[in-house]
PDB file of C-alpha atoms in Angstrom:
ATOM      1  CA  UNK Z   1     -75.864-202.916  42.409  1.00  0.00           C
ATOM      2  CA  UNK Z   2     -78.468-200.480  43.295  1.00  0.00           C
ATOM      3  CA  UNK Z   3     -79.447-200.294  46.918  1.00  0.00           C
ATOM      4  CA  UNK Z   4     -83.321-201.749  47.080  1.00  0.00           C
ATOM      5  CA  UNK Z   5     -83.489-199.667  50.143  1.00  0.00           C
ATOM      6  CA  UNK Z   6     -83.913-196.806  48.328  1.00  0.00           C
ATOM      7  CA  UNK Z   7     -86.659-198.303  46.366  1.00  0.00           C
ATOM      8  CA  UNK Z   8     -88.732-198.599  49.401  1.00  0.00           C
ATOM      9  CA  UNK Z   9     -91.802-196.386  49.655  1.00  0.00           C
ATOM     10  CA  UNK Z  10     -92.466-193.801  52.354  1.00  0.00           C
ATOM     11  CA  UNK Z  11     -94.487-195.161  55.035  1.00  0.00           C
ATOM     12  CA  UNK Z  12     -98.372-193.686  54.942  1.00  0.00           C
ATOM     13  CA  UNK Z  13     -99.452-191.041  56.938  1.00  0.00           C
ATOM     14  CA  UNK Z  14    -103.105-190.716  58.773  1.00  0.00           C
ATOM     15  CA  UNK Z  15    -103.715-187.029  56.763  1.00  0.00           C
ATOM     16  CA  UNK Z  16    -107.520-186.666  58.442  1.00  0.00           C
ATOM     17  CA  UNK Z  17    -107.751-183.667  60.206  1.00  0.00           C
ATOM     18  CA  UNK Z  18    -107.501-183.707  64.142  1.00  0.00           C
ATOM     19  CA  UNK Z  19    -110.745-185.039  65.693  1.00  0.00           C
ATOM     20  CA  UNK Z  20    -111.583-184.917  69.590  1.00  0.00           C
ATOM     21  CA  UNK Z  21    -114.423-184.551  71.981  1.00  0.00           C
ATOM     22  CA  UNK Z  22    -114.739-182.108  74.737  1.00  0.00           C
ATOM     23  CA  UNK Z  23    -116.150-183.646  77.366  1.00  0.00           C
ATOM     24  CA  UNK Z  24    -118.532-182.094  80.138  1.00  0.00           C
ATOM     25  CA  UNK Z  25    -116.703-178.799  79.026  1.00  0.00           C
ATOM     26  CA  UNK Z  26    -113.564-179.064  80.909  1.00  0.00           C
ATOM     27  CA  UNK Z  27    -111.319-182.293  78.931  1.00  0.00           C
ATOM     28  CA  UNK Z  28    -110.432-182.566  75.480  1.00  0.00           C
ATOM     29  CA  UNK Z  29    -109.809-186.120  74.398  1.00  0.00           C
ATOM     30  CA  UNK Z  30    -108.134-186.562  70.978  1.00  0.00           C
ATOM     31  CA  UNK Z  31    -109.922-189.681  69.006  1.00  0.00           C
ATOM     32  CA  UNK Z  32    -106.858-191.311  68.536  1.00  0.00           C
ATOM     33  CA  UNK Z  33    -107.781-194.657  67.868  1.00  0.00           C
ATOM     34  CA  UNK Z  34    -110.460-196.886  65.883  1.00  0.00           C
ATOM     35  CA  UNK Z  35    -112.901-197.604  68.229  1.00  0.00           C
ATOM     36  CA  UNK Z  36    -113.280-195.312  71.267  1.00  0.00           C
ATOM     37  CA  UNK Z  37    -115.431-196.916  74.161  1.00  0.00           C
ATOM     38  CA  UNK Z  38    -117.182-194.793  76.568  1.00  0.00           C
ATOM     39  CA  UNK Z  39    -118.761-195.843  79.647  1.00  0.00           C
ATOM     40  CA  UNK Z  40    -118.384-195.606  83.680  1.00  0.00           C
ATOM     41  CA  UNK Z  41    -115.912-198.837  84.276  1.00  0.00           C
ATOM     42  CA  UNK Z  42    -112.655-198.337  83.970  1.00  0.00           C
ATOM     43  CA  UNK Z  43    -111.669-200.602  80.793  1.00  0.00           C
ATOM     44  CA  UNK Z  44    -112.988-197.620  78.498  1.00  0.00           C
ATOM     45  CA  UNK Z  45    -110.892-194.942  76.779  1.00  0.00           C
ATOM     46  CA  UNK Z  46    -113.258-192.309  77.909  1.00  0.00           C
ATOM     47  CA  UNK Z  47    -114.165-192.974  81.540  1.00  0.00           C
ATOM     48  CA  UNK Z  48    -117.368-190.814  82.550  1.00  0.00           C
ATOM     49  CA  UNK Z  49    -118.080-191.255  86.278  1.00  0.00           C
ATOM     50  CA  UNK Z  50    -121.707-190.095  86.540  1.00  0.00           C
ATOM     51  CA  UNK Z  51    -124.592-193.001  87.984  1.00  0.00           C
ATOM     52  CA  UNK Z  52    -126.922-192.397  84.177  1.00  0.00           C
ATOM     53  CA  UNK Z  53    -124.203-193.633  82.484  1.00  0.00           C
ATOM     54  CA  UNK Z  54    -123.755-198.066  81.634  1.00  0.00           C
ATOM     55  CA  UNK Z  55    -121.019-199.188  82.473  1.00  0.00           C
ATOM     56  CA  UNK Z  56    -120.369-199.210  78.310  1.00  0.00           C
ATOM     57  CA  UNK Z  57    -122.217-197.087  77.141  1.00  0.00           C
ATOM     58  CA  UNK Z  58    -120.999-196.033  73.313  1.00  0.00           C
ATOM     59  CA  UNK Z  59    -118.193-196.345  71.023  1.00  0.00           C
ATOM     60  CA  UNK Z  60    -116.764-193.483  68.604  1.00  0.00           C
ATOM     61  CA  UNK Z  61    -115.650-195.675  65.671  1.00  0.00           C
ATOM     62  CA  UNK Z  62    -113.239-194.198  62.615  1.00  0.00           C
ATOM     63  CA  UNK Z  63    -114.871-195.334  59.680  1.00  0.00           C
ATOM     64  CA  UNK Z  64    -113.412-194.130  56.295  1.00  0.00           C
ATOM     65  CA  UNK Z  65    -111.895-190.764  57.754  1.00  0.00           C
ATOM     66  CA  UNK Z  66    -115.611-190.298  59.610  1.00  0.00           C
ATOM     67  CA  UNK Z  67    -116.866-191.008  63.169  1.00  0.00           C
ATOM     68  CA  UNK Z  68    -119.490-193.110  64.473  1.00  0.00           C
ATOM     69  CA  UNK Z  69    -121.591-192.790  67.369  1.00  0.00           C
ATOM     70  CA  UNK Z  70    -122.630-196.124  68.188  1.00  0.00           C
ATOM     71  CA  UNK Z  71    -125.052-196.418  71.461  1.00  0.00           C
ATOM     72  CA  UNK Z  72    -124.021-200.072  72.900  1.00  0.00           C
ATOM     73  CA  UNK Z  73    -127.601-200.755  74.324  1.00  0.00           C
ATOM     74  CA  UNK Z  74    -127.219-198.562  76.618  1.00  0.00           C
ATOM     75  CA  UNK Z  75    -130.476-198.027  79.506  1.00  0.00           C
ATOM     76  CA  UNK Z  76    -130.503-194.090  79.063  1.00  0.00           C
ATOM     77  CA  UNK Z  77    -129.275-193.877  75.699  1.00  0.00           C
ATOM     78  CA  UNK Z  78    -127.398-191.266  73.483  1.00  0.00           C
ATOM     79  CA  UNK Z  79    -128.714-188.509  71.912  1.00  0.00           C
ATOM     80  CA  UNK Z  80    -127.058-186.185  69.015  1.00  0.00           C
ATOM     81  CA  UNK Z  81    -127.971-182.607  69.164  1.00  0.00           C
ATOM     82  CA  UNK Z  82    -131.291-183.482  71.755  1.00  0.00           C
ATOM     83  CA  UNK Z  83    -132.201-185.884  69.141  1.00  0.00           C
ATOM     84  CA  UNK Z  84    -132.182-189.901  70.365  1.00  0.00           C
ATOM     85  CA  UNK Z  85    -129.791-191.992  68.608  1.00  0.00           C
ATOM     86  CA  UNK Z  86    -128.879-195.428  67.911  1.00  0.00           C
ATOM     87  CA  UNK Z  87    -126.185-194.410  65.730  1.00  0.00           C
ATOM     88  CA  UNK Z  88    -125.215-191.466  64.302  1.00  0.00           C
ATOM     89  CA  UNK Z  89    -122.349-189.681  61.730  1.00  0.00           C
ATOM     90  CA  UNK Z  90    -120.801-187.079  63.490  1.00  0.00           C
ATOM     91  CA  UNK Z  91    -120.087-184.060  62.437  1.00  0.00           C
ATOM     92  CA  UNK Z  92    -117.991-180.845  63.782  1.00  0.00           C
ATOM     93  CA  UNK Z  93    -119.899-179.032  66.430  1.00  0.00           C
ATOM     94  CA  UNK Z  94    -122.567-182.160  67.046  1.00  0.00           C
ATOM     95  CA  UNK Z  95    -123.107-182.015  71.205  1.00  0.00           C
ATOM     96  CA  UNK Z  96    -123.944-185.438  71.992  1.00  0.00           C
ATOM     97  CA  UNK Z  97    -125.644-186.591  75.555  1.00  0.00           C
ATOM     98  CA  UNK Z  98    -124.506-190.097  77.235  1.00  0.00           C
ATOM     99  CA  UNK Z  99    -126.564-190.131  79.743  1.00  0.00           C
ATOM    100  CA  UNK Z 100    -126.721-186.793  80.588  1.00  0.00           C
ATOM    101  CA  UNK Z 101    -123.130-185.334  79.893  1.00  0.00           C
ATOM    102  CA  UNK Z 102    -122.695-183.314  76.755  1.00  0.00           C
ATOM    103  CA  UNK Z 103    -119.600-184.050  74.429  1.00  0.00           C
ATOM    104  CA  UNK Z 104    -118.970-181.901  71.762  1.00  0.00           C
ATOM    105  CA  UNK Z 105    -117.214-183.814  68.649  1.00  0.00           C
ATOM    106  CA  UNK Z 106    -114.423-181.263  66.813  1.00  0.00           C
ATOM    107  CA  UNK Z 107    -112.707-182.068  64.079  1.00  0.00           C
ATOM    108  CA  UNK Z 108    -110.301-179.968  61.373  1.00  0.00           C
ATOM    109  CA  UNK Z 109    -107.549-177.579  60.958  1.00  0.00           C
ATOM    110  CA  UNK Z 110    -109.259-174.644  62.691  1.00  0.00           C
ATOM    111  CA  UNK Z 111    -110.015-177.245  65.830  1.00  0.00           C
ATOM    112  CA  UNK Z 112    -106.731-178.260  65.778  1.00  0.00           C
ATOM    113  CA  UNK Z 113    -105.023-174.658  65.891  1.00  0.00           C
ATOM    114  CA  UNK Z 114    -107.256-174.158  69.022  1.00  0.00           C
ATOM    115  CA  UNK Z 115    -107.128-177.026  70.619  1.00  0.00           C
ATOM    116  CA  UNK Z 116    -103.279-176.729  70.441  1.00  0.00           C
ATOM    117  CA  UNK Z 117    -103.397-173.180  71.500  1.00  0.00           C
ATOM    118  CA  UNK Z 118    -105.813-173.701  74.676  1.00  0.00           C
ATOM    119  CA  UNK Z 119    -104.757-177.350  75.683  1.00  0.00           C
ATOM    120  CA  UNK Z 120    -102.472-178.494  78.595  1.00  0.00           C
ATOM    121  CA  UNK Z 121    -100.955-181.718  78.927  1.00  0.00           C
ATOM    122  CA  UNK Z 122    -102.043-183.586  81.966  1.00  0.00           C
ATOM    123  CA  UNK Z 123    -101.782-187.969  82.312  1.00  0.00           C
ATOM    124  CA  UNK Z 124    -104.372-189.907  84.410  1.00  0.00           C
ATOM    125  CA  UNK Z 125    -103.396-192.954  85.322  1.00  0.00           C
ATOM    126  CA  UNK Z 126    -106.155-194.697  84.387  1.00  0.00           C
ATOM    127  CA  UNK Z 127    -107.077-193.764  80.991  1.00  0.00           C
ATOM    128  CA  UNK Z 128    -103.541-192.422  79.818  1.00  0.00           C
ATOM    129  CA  UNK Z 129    -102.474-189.137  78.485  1.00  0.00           C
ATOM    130  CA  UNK Z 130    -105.591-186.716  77.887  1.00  0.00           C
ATOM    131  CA  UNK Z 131    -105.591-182.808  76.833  1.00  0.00           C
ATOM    132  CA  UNK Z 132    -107.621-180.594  79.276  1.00  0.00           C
ATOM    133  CA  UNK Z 133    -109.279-176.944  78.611  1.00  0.00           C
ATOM    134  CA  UNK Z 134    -111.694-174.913  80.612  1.00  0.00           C
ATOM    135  CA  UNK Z 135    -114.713-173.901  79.445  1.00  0.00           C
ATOM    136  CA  UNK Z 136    -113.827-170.669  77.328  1.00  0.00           C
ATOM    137  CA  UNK Z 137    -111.972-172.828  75.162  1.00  0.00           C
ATOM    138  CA  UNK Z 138    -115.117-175.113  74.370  1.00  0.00           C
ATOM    139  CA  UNK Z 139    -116.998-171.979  73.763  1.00  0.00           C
ATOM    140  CA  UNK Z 140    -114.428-170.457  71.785  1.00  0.00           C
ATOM    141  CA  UNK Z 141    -114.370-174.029  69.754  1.00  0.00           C
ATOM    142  CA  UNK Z 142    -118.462-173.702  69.350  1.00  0.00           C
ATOM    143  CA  UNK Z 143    -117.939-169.881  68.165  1.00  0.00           C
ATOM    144  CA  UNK Z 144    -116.088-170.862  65.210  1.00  0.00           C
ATOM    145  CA  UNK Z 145    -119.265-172.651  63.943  1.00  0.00           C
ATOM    146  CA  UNK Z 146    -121.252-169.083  64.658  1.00  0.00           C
ATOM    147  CA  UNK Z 147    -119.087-167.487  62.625  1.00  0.00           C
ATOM    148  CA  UNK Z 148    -119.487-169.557  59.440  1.00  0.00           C
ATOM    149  CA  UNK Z 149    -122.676-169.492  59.458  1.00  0.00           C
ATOM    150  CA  UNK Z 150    -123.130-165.657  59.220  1.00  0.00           C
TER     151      UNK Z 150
END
């Protein structure tokens, strides 16, 4: 009898490209999940100590291989590239304000490559394992958009 084992299908693999945000120009936090909350307490994913920012602020939600920036009624609001925003598709190289802070949202191959190659492991005990850069590496992230656009 044939083994039905072998019949069985591969399991799926999540084939979008790499997406993160560098926050305040010095931590790169892979969007790993769904739905990303960002906000001062300490139940989000992507804790931002800084008094202009709600205690939940936004989410980053993975919608169809695309992320949403979703402003969660904040009092200061988010902003996408200095414009105000309720909600917003993101795209590579958008620098987006929560009260104040900039986040820059990467995603693709190219990000990836450098993200990998300027990266360094570090785990906070609060929000879990998170990548952190300095701020060459952001600007050498941002550069990449310069150069396809000449």
């Amino acid at each position: 009898m044939p083994d039905p084992a072998q019949n069985t299908p591969p399991p799926e693999q999540d084939t979008s490209p790499i997406a993160f945000l560098i926050v305040d120009g010095g931590q790169i936090v892979p969007l790993d999940q769904t739905v990303i909350n960002i906000g001062r307490k300490k139940d989000n994913q992507i804790i931002i100590n800084n008094p202009h920012v709600s205690r939940h602020h936004a989410q980053i939600r993975k919608v169809q291989q695309r992320y949403l920036l979703v402003d969660l009624n904040s009092k200061v609001g988010c902003s996408v590239n200095g414009t105000r925003v309720e909600q917003a598709l993101l795209k590579p190289g958008d620098v987006i304000s929560i009260g104040g802070v900039p986040l820059i949202f990467g995603q693709g191959a190219d990000s990836k490559k450098l993200a990998q190659e300027n990266m360094h492991r570090s785990a906070n005990p609060l929000t879990g394992p998170t990548l952190t850069t300095d701020l060459k590496a952001a600007d050498d992230y941002l550069a990449l958009f310069d150069n396809a656009q000449e």
